[in-house]
PDB file of C-alpha atoms and ligand atoms in Angstrom:
ATOM      1  CA  UNK A   1     -36.256  34.885 -38.700  1.00 95.00           C
ATOM      2  CA  UNK A   2     -36.131  38.130 -36.476  1.00 97.00           C
ATOM      3  CA  UNK A   3     -40.057  38.095 -34.505  1.00 97.00           C
ATOM      4  CA  UNK A   4     -40.687  41.306 -33.873  1.00 98.00           C
ATOM      5  CA  UNK A   5     -43.627  42.060 -30.950  1.00 98.00           C
ATOM      6  CA  UNK A   6     -46.539  44.071 -30.156  1.00 98.00           C
ATOM      7  CA  UNK A   7     -45.818  46.907 -26.879  1.00 97.00           C
ATOM      8  CA  UNK A   8     -48.576  44.045 -26.213  1.00 98.00           C
ATOM      9  CA  UNK A   9     -46.097  41.405 -25.889  1.00 98.00           C
ATOM     10  CA  UNK A  10     -43.368  43.601 -24.944  1.00 98.00           C
ATOM     11  CA  UNK A  11     -45.341  45.041 -21.776  1.00 98.00           C
ATOM     12  CA  UNK A  12     -46.076  40.640 -20.202  1.00 98.00           C
ATOM     13  CA  UNK A  13     -41.932  40.537 -21.543  1.00 98.00           C
ATOM     14  CA  UNK A  14     -42.137  43.509 -19.501  1.00 98.00           C
ATOM     15  CA  UNK A  15     -43.444  41.308 -16.448  1.00 98.00           C
ATOM     16  CA  UNK A  16     -41.126  38.034 -16.930  1.00 98.00           C
ATOM     17  CA  UNK A  17     -38.238  40.283 -17.272  1.00 98.00           C
ATOM     18  CA  UNK A  18     -39.940  42.123 -13.433  1.00 98.00           C
ATOM     19  CA  UNK A  19     -40.067  38.615 -11.972  1.00 98.00           C
ATOM     20  CA  UNK A  20     -36.267  37.358 -12.740  1.00 98.00           C
ATOM     21  CA  UNK A  21     -34.467  40.928 -12.036  1.00 98.00           C
ATOM     22  CA  UNK A  22     -36.260  40.024  -8.638  1.00 98.00           C
ATOM     23  CA  UNK A  23     -35.901  36.665  -8.210  1.00 98.00           C
ATOM     24  CA  UNK A  24     -32.300  37.479  -9.244  1.00 98.00           C
ATOM     25  CA  UNK A  25     -32.175  40.025  -6.422  1.00 98.00           C
ATOM     26  CA  UNK A  26     -33.549  38.077  -3.688  1.00 98.00           C
ATOM     27  CA  UNK A  27     -30.614  35.478  -4.791  1.00 98.00           C
ATOM     28  CA  UNK A  28     -28.246  38.163  -4.168  1.00 98.00           C
ATOM     29  CA  UNK A  29     -29.503  39.152   0.239  1.00 98.00           C
ATOM     30  CA  UNK A  30     -29.043  35.188   0.301  1.00 98.00           C
ATOM     31  CA  UNK A  31     -25.515  34.872  -1.339  1.00 98.00           C
ATOM     32  CA  UNK A  32     -23.021  33.991   1.549  1.00 98.00           C
ATOM     33  CA  UNK A  33     -19.348  31.457   2.540  1.00 98.00           C
ATOM     34  CA  UNK A  34     -21.717  27.850   3.248  1.00 98.00           C
ATOM     35  CA  UNK A  35     -24.508  28.467   0.979  1.00 98.00           C
ATOM     36  CA  UNK A  36     -24.882  26.090  -1.369  1.00 98.00           C
ATOM     37  CA  UNK A  37     -25.973  26.273  -5.329  1.00 98.00           C
ATOM     38  CA  UNK A  38     -28.439  23.888  -5.072  1.00 98.00           C
ATOM     39  CA  UNK A  39     -29.933  26.357  -2.725  1.00 98.00           C
ATOM     40  CA  UNK A  40     -30.085  29.231  -4.331  1.00 98.00           C
ATOM     41  CA  UNK A  41     -31.889  27.627  -6.841  1.00 98.00           C
ATOM     42  CA  UNK A  42     -34.898  25.947  -4.063  1.00 98.00           C
ATOM     43  CA  UNK A  43     -34.979  29.661  -3.453  1.00 98.00           C
ATOM     44  CA  UNK A  44     -35.400  30.887  -7.006  1.00 98.00           C
ATOM     45  CA  UNK A  45     -37.956  28.035  -8.031  1.00 98.00           C
ATOM     46  CA  UNK A  46     -40.439  28.961  -5.512  1.00 98.00           C
ATOM     47  CA  UNK A  47     -40.410  32.387  -5.660  1.00 98.00           C
ATOM     48  CA  UNK A  48     -40.587  31.876 -10.413  1.00 98.00           C
ATOM     49  CA  UNK A  49     -43.172  30.506  -9.122  1.00 98.00           C
ATOM     50  CA  UNK A  50     -45.087  31.545  -6.125  1.00 98.00           C
ATOM     51  CA  UNK A  51     -45.524  34.914  -9.089  1.00 98.00           C
ATOM     52  CA  UNK A  52     -47.070  32.898 -11.039  1.00 98.00           C
ATOM     53  CA  UNK A  53     -44.344  31.983 -13.916  1.00 98.00           C
ATOM     54  CA  UNK A  54     -42.130  29.190 -14.559  1.00 98.00           C
ATOM     55  CA  UNK A  55     -38.654  29.469 -14.626  1.00 98.00           C
ATOM     56  CA  UNK A  56     -37.587  29.151 -17.617  1.00 98.00           C
ATOM     57  CA  UNK A  57     -34.803  26.584 -17.832  1.00 97.00           C
ATOM     58  CA  UNK A  58     -36.020  23.910 -16.113  1.00 97.00           C
ATOM     59  CA  UNK A  59     -35.172  21.140 -17.885  1.00 95.00           C
ATOM     60  CA  UNK A  60     -34.690  22.597 -21.341  1.00 95.00           C
ATOM     61  CA  UNK A  61     -31.385  20.867 -23.060  1.00 92.00           C
ATOM     62  CA  UNK A  62     -32.741  18.802 -20.284  1.00 93.00           C
ATOM     63  CA  UNK A  63     -30.609  21.194 -17.962  1.00 97.00           C
ATOM     64  CA  UNK A  64     -31.867  19.976 -13.676  1.00 97.00           C
ATOM     65  CA  UNK A  65     -31.732  23.235 -11.838  1.00 98.00           C
ATOM     66  CA  UNK A  66     -34.678  27.197 -12.632  1.00 98.00           C
ATOM     67  CA  UNK A  67     -31.296  28.951 -12.624  1.00 98.00           C
ATOM     68  CA  UNK A  68     -27.801  28.494 -13.660  1.00 98.00           C
ATOM     69  CA  UNK A  69     -24.759  28.687 -10.416  1.00 98.00           C
ATOM     70  CA  UNK A  70     -21.666  29.244 -12.520  1.00 98.00           C
ATOM     71  CA  UNK A  71     -19.157  29.924  -9.902  1.00 98.00           C
ATOM     72  CA  UNK A  72     -14.839  30.993 -10.326  1.00 98.00           C
ATOM     73  CA  UNK A  73     -13.594  29.621 -13.514  1.00 98.00           C
ATOM     74  CA  UNK A  74     -17.554  28.494 -14.457  1.00 98.00           C
ATOM     75  CA  UNK A  75     -18.546  30.376 -17.451  1.00 98.00           C
ATOM     76  CA  UNK A  76     -22.410  29.860 -17.495  1.00 98.00           C
ATOM     77  CA  UNK A  77     -24.481  27.089 -17.111  1.00 98.00           C
ATOM     78  CA  UNK A  78     -22.831  25.295 -14.397  1.00 98.00           C
ATOM     79  CA  UNK A  79     -25.698  23.238 -11.922  1.00 98.00           C
ATOM     80  CA  UNK A  80     -27.855  23.592  -9.110  1.00 98.00           C
ATOM     81  CA  UNK A  81     -25.887  21.237  -6.037  1.00 98.00           C
ATOM     82  CA  UNK A  82     -24.065  20.513  -3.138  1.00 98.00           C
ATOM     83  CA  UNK A  83     -20.876  23.039  -3.821  1.00 98.00           C
ATOM     84  CA  UNK A  84     -21.184  24.878  -0.445  1.00 98.00           C
ATOM     85  CA  UNK A  85     -19.568  28.838  -1.511  1.00 98.00           C
ATOM     86  CA  UNK A  86     -16.285  29.918  -0.038  1.00 98.00           C
ATOM     87  CA  UNK A  87     -15.550  33.432   1.285  1.00 98.00           C
ATOM     88  CA  UNK A  88     -13.674  34.815  -2.433  1.00 98.00           C
ATOM     89  CA  UNK A  89     -15.741  33.319  -4.682  1.00 98.00           C
ATOM     90  CA  UNK A  90     -17.599  34.922  -7.010  1.00 98.00           C
ATOM     91  CA  UNK A  91     -20.620  33.001  -8.669  1.00 98.00           C
ATOM     92  CA  UNK A  92     -22.316  34.432 -11.706  1.00 98.00           C
ATOM     93  CA  UNK A  93     -26.233  33.446 -11.496  1.00 98.00           C
ATOM     94  CA  UNK A  94     -27.967  32.930 -14.778  1.00 98.00           C
ATOM     95  CA  UNK A  95     -32.769  33.275 -13.606  1.00 98.00           C
ATOM     96  CA  UNK A  96     -35.054  32.577 -17.336  1.00 98.00           C
ATOM     97  CA  UNK A  97     -38.741  33.118 -15.759  1.00 98.00           C
ATOM     98  CA  UNK A  98     -41.460  32.393 -18.666  1.00 98.00           C
ATOM     99  CA  UNK A  99     -44.444  34.695 -17.518  1.00 98.00           C
ATOM    100  CA  UNK A 100     -48.112  34.217 -19.830  1.00 98.00           C
ATOM    101  CA  UNK A 101     -45.543  32.696 -22.410  1.00 98.00           C
ATOM    102  CA  UNK A 102     -43.253  35.275 -22.512  1.00 98.00           C
ATOM    103  CA  UNK A 103     -39.495  34.597 -21.286  1.00 98.00           C
ATOM    104  CA  UNK A 104     -37.783  37.173 -18.668  1.00 98.00           C
ATOM    105  CA  UNK A 105     -33.872  36.503 -19.225  1.00 98.00           C
ATOM    106  CA  UNK A 106     -31.405  38.023 -16.735  1.00 98.00           C
ATOM    107  CA  UNK A 107     -28.213  37.322 -15.075  1.00 98.00           C
ATOM    108  CA  UNK A 108     -25.526  38.808 -12.634  1.00 98.00           C
ATOM    109  CA  UNK A 109     -22.467  37.582 -10.488  1.00 99.00           C
ATOM    110  CA  UNK A 110     -22.029  38.346  -7.487  1.00 98.00           C
ATOM    111  CA  UNK A 111     -19.052  38.355  -5.053  1.00 98.00           C
ATOM    112  CA  UNK A 112     -19.037  35.636  -1.648  1.00 98.00           C
ATOM    113  CA  UNK A 113     -18.215  38.352   1.228  1.00 97.00           C
ATOM    114  CA  UNK A 114     -13.880  39.493   0.395  1.00 98.00           C
ATOM    115  CA  UNK A 115     -12.697  38.795  -2.822  1.00 98.00           C
ATOM    116  CA  UNK A 116      -9.708  39.849  -4.785  1.00 98.00           C
ATOM    117  CA  UNK A 117      -9.450  42.694  -6.189  1.00 98.00           C
ATOM    118  CA  UNK A 118      -9.294  41.044  -9.651  1.00 98.00           C
ATOM    119  CA  UNK A 119     -11.985  39.804  -9.282  1.00 98.00           C
ATOM    120  CA  UNK A 120     -13.544  43.018  -8.708  1.00 98.00           C
ATOM    121  CA  UNK A 121     -12.622  44.512 -11.502  1.00 98.00           C
ATOM    122  CA  UNK A 122     -13.748  41.634 -13.618  1.00 99.00           C
ATOM    123  CA  UNK A 123     -17.184  42.472 -12.575  1.00 98.00           C
ATOM    124  CA  UNK A 124     -17.458  45.765 -12.577  1.00 98.00           C
ATOM    125  CA  UNK A 125     -15.778  46.077 -15.862  1.00 99.00           C
ATOM    126  CA  UNK A 126     -18.030  43.098 -16.788  1.00 99.00           C
ATOM    127  CA  UNK A 127     -21.080  44.627 -15.854  1.00 98.00           C
ATOM    128  CA  UNK A 128     -20.971  47.822 -17.624  1.00 98.00           C
ATOM    129  CA  UNK A 129     -19.431  46.831 -20.448  1.00 98.00           C
ATOM    130  CA  UNK A 130     -23.146  45.237 -20.521  1.00 98.00           C
ATOM    131  CA  UNK A 131     -24.787  48.979 -19.970  1.00 98.00           C
ATOM    132  CA  UNK A 132     -22.411  50.588 -22.566  1.00 98.00           C
ATOM    133  CA  UNK A 133     -24.089  47.621 -25.370  1.00 98.00           C
ATOM    134  CA  UNK A 134     -27.388  48.529 -22.822  1.00 98.00           C
ATOM    135  CA  UNK A 135     -26.781  52.285 -23.878  1.00 98.00           C
ATOM    136  CA  UNK A 136     -26.040  50.974 -27.682  1.00 96.00           C
ATOM    137  CA  UNK A 137     -29.659  49.658 -28.911  1.00 98.00           C
ATOM    138  CA  UNK A 138     -32.234  51.735 -31.040  1.00 98.00           C
ATOM    139  CA  UNK A 139     -33.243  51.174 -34.291  1.00 98.00           C
ATOM    140  CA  UNK A 140     -30.792  51.758 -36.654  1.00 98.00           C
ATOM    141  CA  UNK A 141     -27.964  50.091 -34.942  1.00 98.00           C
ATOM    142  CA  UNK A 142     -26.732  47.205 -35.712  1.00 98.00           C
ATOM    143  CA  UNK A 143     -25.747  43.818 -32.767  1.00 98.00           C
ATOM    144  CA  UNK A 144     -22.234  44.328 -34.294  1.00 98.00           C
ATOM    145  CA  UNK A 145     -22.444  47.943 -32.551  1.00 98.00           C
ATOM    146  CA  UNK A 146     -23.274  45.930 -29.283  1.00 98.00           C
ATOM    147  CA  UNK A 147     -20.516  43.669 -29.325  1.00 98.00           C
ATOM    148  CA  UNK A 148     -17.898  46.096 -30.466  1.00 98.00           C
ATOM    149  CA  UNK A 149     -19.198  48.170 -27.206  1.00 98.00           C
ATOM    150  CA  UNK A 150     -18.835  45.165 -24.894  1.00 98.00           C
ATOM    151  CA  UNK A 151     -15.618  44.056 -27.207  1.00 98.00           C
ATOM    152  CA  UNK A 152     -13.368  46.969 -27.423  1.00 98.00           C
ATOM    153  CA  UNK A 153     -14.057  47.675 -23.238  1.00 98.00           C
ATOM    154  CA  UNK A 154     -13.394  44.996 -21.751  1.00 98.00           C
ATOM    155  CA  UNK A 155     -10.310  44.952 -23.713  1.00 98.00           C
ATOM    156  CA  UNK A 156      -9.093  48.145 -22.520  1.00 98.00           C
ATOM    157  CA  UNK A 157      -8.321  45.977 -18.996  1.00 98.00           C
ATOM    158  CA  UNK A 158      -6.871  42.876 -20.255  1.00 98.00           C
ATOM    159  CA  UNK A 159     -10.471  40.389 -20.082  1.00 98.00           C
ATOM    160  CA  UNK A 160     -11.182  38.156 -22.473  1.00 98.00           C
ATOM    161  CA  UNK A 161     -15.131  37.743 -24.317  1.00 98.00           C
ATOM    162  CA  UNK A 162     -16.285  34.623 -24.781  1.00 98.00           C
ATOM    163  CA  UNK A 163     -16.714  33.906 -28.344  1.00 98.00           C
ATOM    164  CA  UNK A 164     -18.276  30.377 -28.508  1.00 98.00           C
ATOM    165  CA  UNK A 165     -21.242  31.562 -26.366  1.00 98.00           C
ATOM    166  CA  UNK A 166     -23.442  34.453 -27.814  1.00 98.00           C
ATOM    167  CA  UNK A 167     -27.055  36.425 -26.683  1.00 98.00           C
ATOM    168  CA  UNK A 168     -29.682  35.795 -28.508  1.00 98.00           C
ATOM    169  CA  UNK A 169     -33.338  37.442 -29.175  1.00 98.00           C
ATOM    170  CA  UNK A 170     -36.159  36.213 -26.533  1.00 98.00           C
ATOM    171  CA  UNK A 171     -39.959  35.830 -27.171  1.00 98.00           C
ATOM    172  CA  UNK A 172     -41.688  32.647 -26.685  1.00 98.00           C
ATOM    173  CA  UNK A 173     -38.808  30.626 -26.583  1.00 96.00           C
ATOM    174  CA  UNK A 174     -35.957  31.298 -25.162  1.00 96.00           C
ATOM    175  CA  UNK A 175     -33.517  31.666 -27.934  1.00 96.00           C
ATOM    176  CA  UNK A 176     -34.120  33.165 -30.409  1.00 97.00           C
ATOM    177  CA  UNK A 177     -33.309  35.025 -33.946  1.00 98.00           C
ATOM    178  CA  UNK A 178     -30.688  36.990 -33.906  1.00 98.00           C
ATOM    179  CA  UNK A 179     -27.261  36.092 -32.276  1.00 98.00           C
ATOM    180  CA  UNK A 180     -25.898  38.586 -30.188  1.00 98.00           C
ATOM    181  CA  UNK A 181     -21.771  37.811 -30.131  1.00 98.00           C
ATOM    182  CA  UNK A 182     -19.795  40.405 -27.632  1.00 98.00           C
ATOM    183  CA  UNK A 183     -17.554  40.576 -30.419  1.00 98.00           C
ATOM    184  CA  UNK A 184     -18.202  42.552 -34.007  1.00 98.00           C
ATOM    185  CA  UNK A 185     -18.161  45.535 -35.213  1.00 98.00           C
ATOM    186  CA  UNK A 186     -20.378  48.383 -36.080  1.00 98.00           C
ATOM    187  CA  UNK A 187     -22.141  48.914 -38.554  1.00 98.00           C
ATOM    188  CA  UNK A 188     -22.403  44.650 -39.191  1.00 98.00           C
ATOM    189  CA  UNK A 189     -24.982  42.357 -38.770  1.00 97.00           C
ATOM    190  CA  UNK A 190     -28.128  42.840 -38.265  1.00 98.00           C
ATOM    191  CA  UNK A 191     -30.230  45.767 -38.047  1.00 98.00           C
ATOM    192  CA  UNK A 192     -31.457  46.680 -34.952  1.00 98.00           C
ATOM    193  CA  UNK A 193     -35.706  48.056 -35.522  1.00 98.00           C
ATOM    194  CA  UNK A 194     -38.588  48.573 -33.151  1.00 98.00           C
ATOM    195  CA  UNK A 195     -40.087  45.547 -31.405  1.00 98.00           C
ATOM    196  CA  UNK A 196     -37.021  43.200 -31.360  1.00 98.00           C
ATOM    197  CA  UNK A 197     -36.387  42.071 -28.333  1.00 98.00           C
ATOM    198  CA  UNK A 198     -32.707  40.942 -27.170  1.00 98.00           C
ATOM    199  CA  UNK A 199     -30.427  39.043 -24.289  1.00 98.00           C
ATOM    200  CA  UNK A 200     -27.561  41.397 -24.109  1.00 98.00           C
ATOM    201  CA  UNK A 201     -24.831  38.580 -22.106  1.00 98.00           C
ATOM    202  CA  UNK A 202     -21.720  39.487 -22.206  1.00 98.00           C
ATOM    203  CA  UNK A 203     -19.093  36.565 -21.062  1.00 98.00           C
ATOM    204  CA  UNK A 204     -16.558  37.938 -19.604  1.00 99.00           C
ATOM    205  CA  UNK A 205     -12.956  36.228 -19.270  1.00 98.00           C
ATOM    206  CA  UNK A 206     -10.030  37.202 -16.540  1.00 98.00           C
ATOM    207  CA  UNK A 207      -7.309  35.568 -19.122  1.00 98.00           C
ATOM    208  CA  UNK A 208      -7.534  33.785 -22.509  1.00 98.00           C
ATOM    209  CA  UNK A 209     -11.279  34.171 -23.809  1.00 98.00           C
ATOM    210  CA  UNK A 210     -11.171  29.873 -25.386  1.00 98.00           C
ATOM    211  CA  UNK A 211     -13.574  27.732 -23.146  1.00 98.00           C
ATOM    212  CA  UNK A 212     -14.163  24.173 -22.826  1.00 98.00           C
ATOM    213  CA  UNK A 213     -17.818  22.758 -22.710  1.00 98.00           C
ATOM    214  CA  UNK A 214     -18.461  19.546 -20.486  1.00 97.00           C
ATOM    215  CA  UNK A 215     -20.303  16.627 -21.682  1.00 95.00           C
ATOM    216  CA  UNK A 216     -23.549  18.709 -19.465  1.00 94.00           C
ATOM    217  CA  UNK A 217     -23.024  21.671 -21.037  1.00 95.00           C
ATOM    218  CA  UNK A 218     -20.988  23.445 -17.887  1.00 97.00           C
ATOM    219  CA  UNK A 219     -19.094  25.664 -19.430  1.00 98.00           C
ATOM    220  CA  UNK A 220     -15.097  26.657 -18.052  1.00 98.00           C
ATOM    221  CA  UNK A 221     -12.996  28.990 -18.964  1.00 98.00           C
ATOM    222  CA  UNK A 222      -9.703  27.073 -20.817  1.00 98.00           C
ATOM    223  CA  UNK A 223      -7.296  28.589 -18.913  1.00 98.00           C
ATOM    224  CA  UNK A 224      -9.321  28.123 -15.197  1.00 98.00           C
ATOM    225  CA  UNK A 225      -8.900  31.622 -14.693  1.00 98.00           C
ATOM    226  CA  UNK A 226     -12.845  33.190 -13.470  1.00 98.00           C
ATOM    227  CA  UNK A 227     -14.797  34.224 -15.150  1.00 98.00           C
ATOM    228  CA  UNK A 228     -17.667  36.917 -15.135  1.00 99.00           C
ATOM    229  CA  UNK A 229     -21.765  37.750 -17.338  1.00 98.00           C
ATOM    230  CA  UNK A 230     -24.195  40.064 -16.718  1.00 99.00           C
ATOM    231  CA  UNK A 231     -27.185  39.945 -18.892  1.00 98.00           C
ATOM    232  CA  UNK A 232     -31.188  41.796 -19.645  1.00 98.00           C
ATOM    233  CA  UNK A 233     -33.311  41.428 -22.216  1.00 98.00           C
ATOM    234  CA  UNK A 234     -33.868  44.558 -24.054  1.00 98.00           C
ATOM    235  CA  UNK A 235     -36.667  46.040 -26.306  1.00 98.00           C
ATOM    236  CA  UNK A 236     -35.548  48.267 -28.974  1.00 98.00           C
ATOM    237  CA  UNK A 237     -37.738  50.526 -29.189  1.00 98.00           C
ATOM    238  CA  UNK A 238     -38.294  54.594 -30.620  1.00 97.00           C
ATOM    239  CA  UNK A 239     -37.307  56.195 -27.626  1.00 95.00           C
ATOM    240  CA  UNK A 240     -33.849  53.618 -27.235  1.00 97.00           C
ATOM    241  CA  UNK A 241     -33.352  50.526 -24.838  1.00 98.00           C
ATOM    242  CA  UNK A 242     -35.832  49.219 -23.444  1.00 98.00           C
ATOM    243  CA  UNK A 243     -34.638  46.857 -20.090  1.00 98.00           C
ATOM    244  CA  UNK A 244     -36.913  44.133 -19.347  1.00 98.00           C
ATOM    245  CA  UNK A 245     -35.041  42.548 -15.773  1.00 98.00           C
ATOM    246  CA  UNK A 246     -35.494  45.988 -13.828  1.00 98.00           C
ATOM    247  CA  UNK A 247     -36.309  44.920 -10.499  1.00 97.00           C
TER     248      UNK A 247
HETATM  249 MG1   MG B   1     -29.152  34.585 -22.401  1.00 79.21          MG
END
């Protein structure tokens, strides 16, 4: 069941989204070789709590961190800890902030120092695939339009989308209906209506789109190659997409 949001609810979600986005921006300024993913997690948790919000992921399905820190071949759900970032790594950070009971969910992939040309390209293409998907959003468009926009774009670069994990509706819960895959056909899937709020989150792999999920729920690429992840929480308005996870 898809739960549309009122204008008042969307304004609260904008604040939740702003906190999550500002947290991501703060972390972007801290990422450098030698920093551990656990240090990023501590900074994020403090940042979110100081703004009167809660780190949405903490304790979700037993997740121990406040943010997901997914390095190189880790696609999503990387657990923060002692791992030190190294020159040439890429790190995907996923931030969720719950404010006044509503969730803002956003993610981005960052280079650590100087990265390889293919890593740089993967980051750029994944970010652009998200923006192309966001531009599809308006009342009457479908979830299939979004997935098609993502996959058709990344394939032109020889990259693959992950099919086992998808975007989702967002509201009082982090994961609501509808699922929002990064693949699909134009005109297919649920029709978007004014008031829907969805998280669009391309997970794009350098090689195969196949992934392996470990018992701790960490997801890695099957071929060990790189993966990137960008996410915005987006409201469907009369005028089109309104990105809620901007700083
Ligand atoms: Mg999400």
